[in-house]
Coordinates of C-alpha atoms and ligand atoms in Angstrom, one line a residue:
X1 CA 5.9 30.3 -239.5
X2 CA 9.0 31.9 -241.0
X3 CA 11.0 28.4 -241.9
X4 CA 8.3 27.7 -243.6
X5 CA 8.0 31.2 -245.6
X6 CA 11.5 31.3 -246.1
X7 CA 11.7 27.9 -246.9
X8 CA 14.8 27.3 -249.5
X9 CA 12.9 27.5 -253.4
X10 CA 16.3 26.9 -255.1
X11 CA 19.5 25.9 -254.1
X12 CA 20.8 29.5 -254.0
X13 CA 18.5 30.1 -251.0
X14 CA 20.5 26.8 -248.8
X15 CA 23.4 28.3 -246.7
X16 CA 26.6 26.4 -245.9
X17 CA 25.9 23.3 -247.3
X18 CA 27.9 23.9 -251.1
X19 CA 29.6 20.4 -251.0
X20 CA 26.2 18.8 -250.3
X21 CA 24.7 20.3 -253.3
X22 CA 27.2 19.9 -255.7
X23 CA 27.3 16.3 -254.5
X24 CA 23.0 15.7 -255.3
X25 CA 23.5 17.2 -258.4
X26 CA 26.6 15.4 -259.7
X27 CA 24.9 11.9 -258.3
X28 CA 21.2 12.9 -259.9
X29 CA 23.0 13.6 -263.3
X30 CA 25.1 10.3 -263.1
X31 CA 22.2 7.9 -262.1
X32 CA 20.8 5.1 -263.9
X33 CA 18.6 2.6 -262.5
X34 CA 21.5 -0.1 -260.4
X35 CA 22.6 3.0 -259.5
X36 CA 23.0 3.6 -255.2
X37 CA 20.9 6.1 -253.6
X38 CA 22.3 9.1 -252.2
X39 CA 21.9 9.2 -248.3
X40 CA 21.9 12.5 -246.4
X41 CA 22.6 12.3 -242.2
X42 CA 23.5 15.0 -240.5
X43 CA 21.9 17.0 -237.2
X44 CA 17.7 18.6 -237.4
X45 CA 17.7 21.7 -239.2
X46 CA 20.7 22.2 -241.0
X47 CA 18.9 21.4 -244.8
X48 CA 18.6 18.0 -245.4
X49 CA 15.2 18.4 -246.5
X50 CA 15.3 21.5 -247.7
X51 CA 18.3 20.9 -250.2
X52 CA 15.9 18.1 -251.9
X53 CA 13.1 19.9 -252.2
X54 CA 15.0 22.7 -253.2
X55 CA 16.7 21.3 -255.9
X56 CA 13.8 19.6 -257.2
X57 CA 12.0 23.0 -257.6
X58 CA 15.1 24.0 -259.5
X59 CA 15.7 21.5 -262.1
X60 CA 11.3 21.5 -262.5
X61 CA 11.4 17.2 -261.1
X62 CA 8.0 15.4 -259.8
X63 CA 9.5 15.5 -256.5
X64 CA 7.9 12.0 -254.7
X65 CA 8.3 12.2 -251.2
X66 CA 7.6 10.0 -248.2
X67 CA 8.0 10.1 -244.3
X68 CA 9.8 6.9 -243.5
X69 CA 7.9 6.6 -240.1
X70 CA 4.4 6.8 -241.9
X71 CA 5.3 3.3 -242.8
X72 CA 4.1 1.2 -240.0
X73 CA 4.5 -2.4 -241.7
X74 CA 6.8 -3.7 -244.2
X75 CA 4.4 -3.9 -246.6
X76 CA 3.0 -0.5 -246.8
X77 CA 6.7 0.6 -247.5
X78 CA 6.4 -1.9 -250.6
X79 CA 3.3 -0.7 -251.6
X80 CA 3.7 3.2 -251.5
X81 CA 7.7 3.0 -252.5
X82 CA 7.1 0.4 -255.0
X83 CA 4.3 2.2 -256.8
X84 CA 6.1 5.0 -257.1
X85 CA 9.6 3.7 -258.0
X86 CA 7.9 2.2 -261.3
X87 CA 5.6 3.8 -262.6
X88 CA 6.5 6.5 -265.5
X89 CA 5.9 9.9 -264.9
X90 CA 2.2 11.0 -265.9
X91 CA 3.8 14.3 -266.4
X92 CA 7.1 13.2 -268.4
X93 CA 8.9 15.3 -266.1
X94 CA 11.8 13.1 -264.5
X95 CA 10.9 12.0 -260.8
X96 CA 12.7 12.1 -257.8
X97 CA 12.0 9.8 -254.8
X98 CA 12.8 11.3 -251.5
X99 CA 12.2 9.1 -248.3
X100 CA 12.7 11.2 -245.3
X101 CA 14.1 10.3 -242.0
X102 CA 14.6 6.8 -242.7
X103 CA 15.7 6.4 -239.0
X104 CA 12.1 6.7 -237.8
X105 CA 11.3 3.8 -239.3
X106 CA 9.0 2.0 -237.2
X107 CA 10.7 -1.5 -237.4
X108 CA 14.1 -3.0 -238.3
X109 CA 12.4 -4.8 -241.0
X110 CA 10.8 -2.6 -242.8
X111 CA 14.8 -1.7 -243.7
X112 CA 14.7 -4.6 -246.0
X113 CA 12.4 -4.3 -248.5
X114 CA 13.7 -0.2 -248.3
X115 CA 17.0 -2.4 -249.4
X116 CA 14.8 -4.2 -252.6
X117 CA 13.7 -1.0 -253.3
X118 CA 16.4 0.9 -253.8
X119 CA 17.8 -2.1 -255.6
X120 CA 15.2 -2.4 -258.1
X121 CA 14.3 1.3 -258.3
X122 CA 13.6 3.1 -261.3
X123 CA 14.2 6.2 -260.0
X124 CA 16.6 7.8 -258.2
X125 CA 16.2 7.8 -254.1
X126 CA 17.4 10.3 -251.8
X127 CA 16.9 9.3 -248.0
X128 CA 17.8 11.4 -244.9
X129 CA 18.3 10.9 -240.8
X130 CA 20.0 12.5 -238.0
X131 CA 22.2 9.4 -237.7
X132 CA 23.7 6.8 -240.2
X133 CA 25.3 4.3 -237.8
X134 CA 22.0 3.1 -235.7
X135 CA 22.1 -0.4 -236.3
X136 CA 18.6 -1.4 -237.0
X137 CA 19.3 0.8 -240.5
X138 CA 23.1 -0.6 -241.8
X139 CA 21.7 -2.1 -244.1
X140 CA 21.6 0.6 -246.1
X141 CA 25.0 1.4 -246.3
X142 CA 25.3 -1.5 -248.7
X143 CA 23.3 0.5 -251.7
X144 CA 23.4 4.1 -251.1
X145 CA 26.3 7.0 -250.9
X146 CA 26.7 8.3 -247.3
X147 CA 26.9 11.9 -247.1
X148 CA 27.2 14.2 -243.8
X149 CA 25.6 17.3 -243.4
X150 CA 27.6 19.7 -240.5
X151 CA 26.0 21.9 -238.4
X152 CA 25.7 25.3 -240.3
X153 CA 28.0 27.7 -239.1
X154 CA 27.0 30.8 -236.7
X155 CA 27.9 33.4 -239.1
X156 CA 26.0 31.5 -241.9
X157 CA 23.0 31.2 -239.7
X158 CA 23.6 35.0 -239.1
X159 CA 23.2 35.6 -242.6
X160 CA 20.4 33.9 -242.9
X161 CA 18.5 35.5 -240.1
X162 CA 20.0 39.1 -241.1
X163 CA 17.8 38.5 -244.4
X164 CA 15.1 37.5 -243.5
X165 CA 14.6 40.4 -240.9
X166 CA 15.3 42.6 -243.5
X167 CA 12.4 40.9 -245.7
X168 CA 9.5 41.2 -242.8
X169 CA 11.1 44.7 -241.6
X170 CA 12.1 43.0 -237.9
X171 CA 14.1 45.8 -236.4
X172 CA 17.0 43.7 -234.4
X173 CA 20.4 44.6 -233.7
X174 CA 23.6 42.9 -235.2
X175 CA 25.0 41.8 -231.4
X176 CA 21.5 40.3 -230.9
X177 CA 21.3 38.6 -234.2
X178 CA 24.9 37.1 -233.6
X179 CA 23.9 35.4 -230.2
X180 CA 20.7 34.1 -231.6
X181 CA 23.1 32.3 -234.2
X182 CA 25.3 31.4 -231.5
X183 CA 23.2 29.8 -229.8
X184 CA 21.6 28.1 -232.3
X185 CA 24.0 25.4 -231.9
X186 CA 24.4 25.2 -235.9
X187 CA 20.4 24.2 -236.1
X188 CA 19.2 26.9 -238.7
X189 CA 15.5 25.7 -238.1
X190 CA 15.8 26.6 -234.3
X191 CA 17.3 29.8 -235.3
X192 CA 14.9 31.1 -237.4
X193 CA 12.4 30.5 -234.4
X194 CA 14.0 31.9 -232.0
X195 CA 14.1 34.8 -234.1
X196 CA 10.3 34.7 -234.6
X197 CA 9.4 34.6 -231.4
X198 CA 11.9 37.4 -230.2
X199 CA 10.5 39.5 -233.2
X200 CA 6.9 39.2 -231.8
X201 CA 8.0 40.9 -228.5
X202 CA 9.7 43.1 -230.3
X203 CA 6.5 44.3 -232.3
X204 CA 4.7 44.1 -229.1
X205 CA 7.0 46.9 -226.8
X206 CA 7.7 50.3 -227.4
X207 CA 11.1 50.1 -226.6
X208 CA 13.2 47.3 -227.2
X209 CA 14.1 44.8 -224.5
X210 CA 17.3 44.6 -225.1
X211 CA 17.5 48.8 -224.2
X212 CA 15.7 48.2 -220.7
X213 CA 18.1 45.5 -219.6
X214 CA 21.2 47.7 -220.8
X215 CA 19.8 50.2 -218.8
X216 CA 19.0 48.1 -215.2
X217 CA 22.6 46.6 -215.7
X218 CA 24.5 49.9 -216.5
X219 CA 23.3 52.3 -214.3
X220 CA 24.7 53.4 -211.2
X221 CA 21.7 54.5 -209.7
X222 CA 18.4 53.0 -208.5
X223 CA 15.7 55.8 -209.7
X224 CA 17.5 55.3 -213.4
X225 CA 17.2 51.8 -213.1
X226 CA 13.4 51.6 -212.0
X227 CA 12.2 54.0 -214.8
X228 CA 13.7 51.8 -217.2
X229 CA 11.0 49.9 -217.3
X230 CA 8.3 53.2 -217.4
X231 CA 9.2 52.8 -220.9
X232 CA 9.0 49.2 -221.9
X233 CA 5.7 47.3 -222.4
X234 CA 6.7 44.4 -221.0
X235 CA 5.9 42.2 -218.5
X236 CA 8.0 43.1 -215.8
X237 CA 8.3 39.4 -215.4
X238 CA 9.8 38.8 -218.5
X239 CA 12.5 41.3 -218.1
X240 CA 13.1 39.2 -214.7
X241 CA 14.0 36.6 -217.4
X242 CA 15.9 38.6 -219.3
X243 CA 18.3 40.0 -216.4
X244 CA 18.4 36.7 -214.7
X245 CA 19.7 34.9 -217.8
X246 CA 22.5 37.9 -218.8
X247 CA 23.4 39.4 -215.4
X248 CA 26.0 36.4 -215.5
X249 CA 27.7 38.0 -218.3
X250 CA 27.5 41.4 -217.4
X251 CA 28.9 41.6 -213.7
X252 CA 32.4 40.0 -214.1
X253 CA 33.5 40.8 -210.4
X254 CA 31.8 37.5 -208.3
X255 CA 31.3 40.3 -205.5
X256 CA 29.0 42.1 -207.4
X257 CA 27.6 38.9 -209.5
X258 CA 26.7 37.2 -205.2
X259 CA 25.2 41.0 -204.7
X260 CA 23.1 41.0 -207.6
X261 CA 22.0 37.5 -207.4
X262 CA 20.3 38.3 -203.8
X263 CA 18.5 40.8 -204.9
X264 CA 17.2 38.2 -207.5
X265 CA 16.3 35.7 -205.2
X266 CA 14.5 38.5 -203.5
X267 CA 12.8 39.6 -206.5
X268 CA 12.0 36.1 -207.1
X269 CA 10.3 35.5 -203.8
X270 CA 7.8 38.8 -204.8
X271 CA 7.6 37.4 -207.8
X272 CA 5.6 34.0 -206.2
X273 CA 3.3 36.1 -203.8
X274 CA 2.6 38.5 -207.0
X275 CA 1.4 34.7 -208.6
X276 CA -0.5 34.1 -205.5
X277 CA -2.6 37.6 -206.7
X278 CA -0.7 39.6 -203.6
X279 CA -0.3 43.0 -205.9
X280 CA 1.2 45.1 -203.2
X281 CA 4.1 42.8 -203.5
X282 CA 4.5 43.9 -207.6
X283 CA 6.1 47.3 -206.3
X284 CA 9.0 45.3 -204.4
X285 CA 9.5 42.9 -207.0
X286 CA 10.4 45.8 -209.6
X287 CA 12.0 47.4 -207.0
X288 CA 14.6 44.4 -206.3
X289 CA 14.6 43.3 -209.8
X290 CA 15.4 46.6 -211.0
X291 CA 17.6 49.3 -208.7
X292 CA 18.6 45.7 -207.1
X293 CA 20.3 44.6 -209.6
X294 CA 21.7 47.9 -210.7
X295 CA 23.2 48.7 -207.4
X296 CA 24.6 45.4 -206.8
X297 CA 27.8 46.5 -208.9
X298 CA 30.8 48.7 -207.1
X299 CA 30.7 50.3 -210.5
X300 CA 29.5 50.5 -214.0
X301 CA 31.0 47.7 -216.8
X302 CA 32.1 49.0 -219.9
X303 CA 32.3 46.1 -222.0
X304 CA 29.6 45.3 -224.2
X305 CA 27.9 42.1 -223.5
X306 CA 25.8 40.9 -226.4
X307 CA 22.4 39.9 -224.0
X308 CA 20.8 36.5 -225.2
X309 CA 17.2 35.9 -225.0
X310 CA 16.8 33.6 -222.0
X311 CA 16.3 30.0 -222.7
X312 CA 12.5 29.6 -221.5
X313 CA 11.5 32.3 -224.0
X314 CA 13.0 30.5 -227.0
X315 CA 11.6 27.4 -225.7
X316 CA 7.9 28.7 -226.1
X317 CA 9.0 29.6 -229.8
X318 CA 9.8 26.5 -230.8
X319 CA 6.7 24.7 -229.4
X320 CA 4.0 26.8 -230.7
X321 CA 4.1 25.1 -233.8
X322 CA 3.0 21.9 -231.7
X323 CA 0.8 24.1 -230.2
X324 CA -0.8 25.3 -232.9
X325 CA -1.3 22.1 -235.2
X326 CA -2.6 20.3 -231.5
X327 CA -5.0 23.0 -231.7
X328 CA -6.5 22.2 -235.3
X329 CA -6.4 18.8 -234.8
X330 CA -9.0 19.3 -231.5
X331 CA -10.6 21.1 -233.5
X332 CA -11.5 18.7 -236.6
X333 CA -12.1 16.0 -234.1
X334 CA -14.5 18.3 -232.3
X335 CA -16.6 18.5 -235.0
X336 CA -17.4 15.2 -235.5
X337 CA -17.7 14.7 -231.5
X338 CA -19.7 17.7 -230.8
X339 CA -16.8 18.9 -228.0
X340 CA -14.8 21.9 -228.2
X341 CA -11.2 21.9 -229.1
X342 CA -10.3 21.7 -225.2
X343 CA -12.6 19.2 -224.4
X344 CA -11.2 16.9 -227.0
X345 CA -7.8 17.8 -225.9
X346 CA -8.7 16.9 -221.9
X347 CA -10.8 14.1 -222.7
X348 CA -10.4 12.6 -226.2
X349 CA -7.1 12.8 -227.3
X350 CA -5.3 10.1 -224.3
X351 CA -7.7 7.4 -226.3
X352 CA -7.4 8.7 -229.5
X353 CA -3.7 7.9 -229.3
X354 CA -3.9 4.4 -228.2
X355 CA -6.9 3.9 -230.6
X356 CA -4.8 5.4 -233.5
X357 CA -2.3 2.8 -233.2
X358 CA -4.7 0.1 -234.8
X359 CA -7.0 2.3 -236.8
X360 CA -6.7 5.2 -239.1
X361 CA -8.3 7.6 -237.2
X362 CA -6.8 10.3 -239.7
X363 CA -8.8 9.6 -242.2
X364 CA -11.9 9.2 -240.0
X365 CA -11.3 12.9 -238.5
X366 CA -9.8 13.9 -242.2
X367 CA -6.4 14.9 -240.6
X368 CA -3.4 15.5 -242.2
X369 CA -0.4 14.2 -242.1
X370 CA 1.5 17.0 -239.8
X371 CA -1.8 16.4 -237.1
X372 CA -1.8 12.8 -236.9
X373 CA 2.0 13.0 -235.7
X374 CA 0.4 14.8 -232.5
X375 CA -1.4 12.2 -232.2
X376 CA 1.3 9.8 -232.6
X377 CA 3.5 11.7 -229.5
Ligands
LIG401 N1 21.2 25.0 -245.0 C1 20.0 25.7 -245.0 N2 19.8 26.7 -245.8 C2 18.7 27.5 -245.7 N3 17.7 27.2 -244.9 C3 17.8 26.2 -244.0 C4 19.0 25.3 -244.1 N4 18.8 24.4 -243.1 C5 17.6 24.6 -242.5 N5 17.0 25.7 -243.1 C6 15.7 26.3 -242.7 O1 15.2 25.4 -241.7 C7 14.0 24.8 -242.1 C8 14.1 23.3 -241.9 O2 15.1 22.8 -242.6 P1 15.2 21.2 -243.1 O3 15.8 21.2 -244.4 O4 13.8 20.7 -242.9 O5 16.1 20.6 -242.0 P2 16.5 19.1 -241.7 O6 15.7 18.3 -242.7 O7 18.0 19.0 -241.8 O8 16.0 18.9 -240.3 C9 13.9 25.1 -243.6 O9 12.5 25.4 -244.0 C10 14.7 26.4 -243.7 O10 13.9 27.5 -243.4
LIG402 MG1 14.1 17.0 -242.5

């Protein structure tokens, strides 16, 4: 996963977010225990985490940190928090407390003694959420400092992911790397995925993607079109995605946009009788989805058009985390069971849930914290 290898180790490494640090740093420095908390809110992936444990690393702190929704019952957030909001530091360094997503707490009450806590602390708490106002958590407005993280912008998030493809050698184009951002919607943890799974079909086809669709979309003739793809890898399929998703873009004259969207729905229909293992109908799909397209236009557009990845490719990205941690969770369980990962995924896992509610079936399959939230959804 490349969030988590590029995963900001000091401060320097968060983009966008100055304000924000300054702000932790000025508040850790000024604490004493009476002192509020410090609350971060703000949308996923734009550092609220990150800028804690980042910071943390920095100044060398015993970073304690929690997942507010482990806690299921007021009590276990006394227990846990409380333990570790007195006791002195084994290691002398000075602690930080960070409780994380403090709107997935699983009950309205369990805000209260989070109240005490912070209260009574010894050490200075940091808590974060997507959203501040939700009722059930007001409460603690009255003891910590509200601060809002924005979405990062798209030429931050640019910057980001121009770096890191430099550091793992992804060759990507600029225009490419700006609509990633774009789209990103100012989430720099969606960005960074995206990226990582447009980089793996990347490494996987000769030519880039991004060349074959310039091609079917530019040319004026239908012989150039179809041997754009004599040169790309790919699954014709997924440049069906590819064009369907930019063609939009390209063809500004609605003539030639209705034109080329026919031969789509053409293509489309050989596309289902190719799923329905009818091959002879592969030749016609290319042919529709590639001179098709090319010859629906009157005549070549010059402008550039920056082609985004279509959505459903970006979508598999950003699940294959899920995926994968599903996948080793099967996989512990099937040990003790005697099952194979997908037998405990078909058969086990639907009970499994509803018995993990009541029992800690974590510890029983020695899970860890990451594979008992599949469990949990
Ligand atoms: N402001 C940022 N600067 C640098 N990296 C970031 C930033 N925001 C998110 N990231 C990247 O996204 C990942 C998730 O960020 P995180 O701090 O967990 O987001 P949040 O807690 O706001 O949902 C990080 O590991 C990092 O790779
Ligand atoms: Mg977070």
């Amino acid at each position: 996963m490349l969030t988590e290898k590029y995963k900001p180790k000091t401060t320097k490494d968060i983009v966008g977010q100055n304000s924000v640090v300054e702000k932790l740093k000025y508040w850790f420095v000024n604490w004493k225990p009476g002192s509020r908390a410090l609350f971060f809110y703000g949308p996923p992936g734009t550092g609220k985490t990150s800028i804690v444990t980042a910071f943390s690393h920095e100044h060398k702190l015993e970073l304690i940190e929690m997942n507010a929704s482990d806690y299921r019952t007021p009590d276990q957030v006394e227990k846990v928090a409380g333990a570790a909001s007195t006791q002195n530091s084994l290691t002398g360094r000075k602690k930080l407390i960070l409780i994380d997503e403090v709107d997935g707490l699983a009950k309205g009450e369990a805000v209260a003694p989070l109240v005490n806590l912070i209260k009574n602390s010894s050490f200075p708490i940091v808590m974060t959420a997507n959203e501040a106002w939700d009722l059930k958590i007001r409460a603690l407005h009255e003891v910590a400092e509200l601060m809002q993280l924005k979405k990062v912008m798209p030429s931050s998030v640019a910057r980001k992911l121009k770096d890191i493809s430099t550091r793992e050698k992804i060759e990507i184009d600029d225009g490419t790397i700006k609509s990633i951002a774009e789209n990103s919607a100012g989430d720099l943890r969606a960005a960074i995925n995206d990226l990582e799974s447009l980089s793996s079909s990347f490494r996987e086809s000769k030519v880039s993607i991004f060349d074959a669709v310039r091609k079917i979309m530019k040319s004026e003739s239908a012989k150039d079109a179809k041997s754009s793809l004599n040169s790309v890898s790919e699954d014709p399929e997924y440049v069906f995605w590819w064009i369907e998703n930019n063609v939009i873009e390209e063809y500004k004259d609605p003539e030639d946009l209705a034109n080329a969207m026919r031969a789509l729905a053409l293509a489309d229909l050989f596309r289902t009788r190719i799923r329905k293992q009818n091959w002879k109908m592969l030749g016609y799909f290319i042919d529709m989805l590639t001179a098709g397209t090319a010859i629906a236009k009157k005549q070549k557009y010059s402008s550039f058009v920056m082609y985004r990845p279509p959505e459903i490719i970006a979508a598999l990205g950003r699940t294959k985390k899920v995926r994968a941690l599903r996948k080793e969770a099967c996989k512990k369980i099937g040990k003790y069971l005697h099952e194979s990962a997908a037998g405990v995924n078909a058969v086990y896992l639907p009970f499994l849930k509803i018995i993990s509610q009541n029992m800690d079936v974590a510890a029983s399959f020695g899970l860890t914290e990451e594979e008992m939230e599949i469990l949990k959804n």
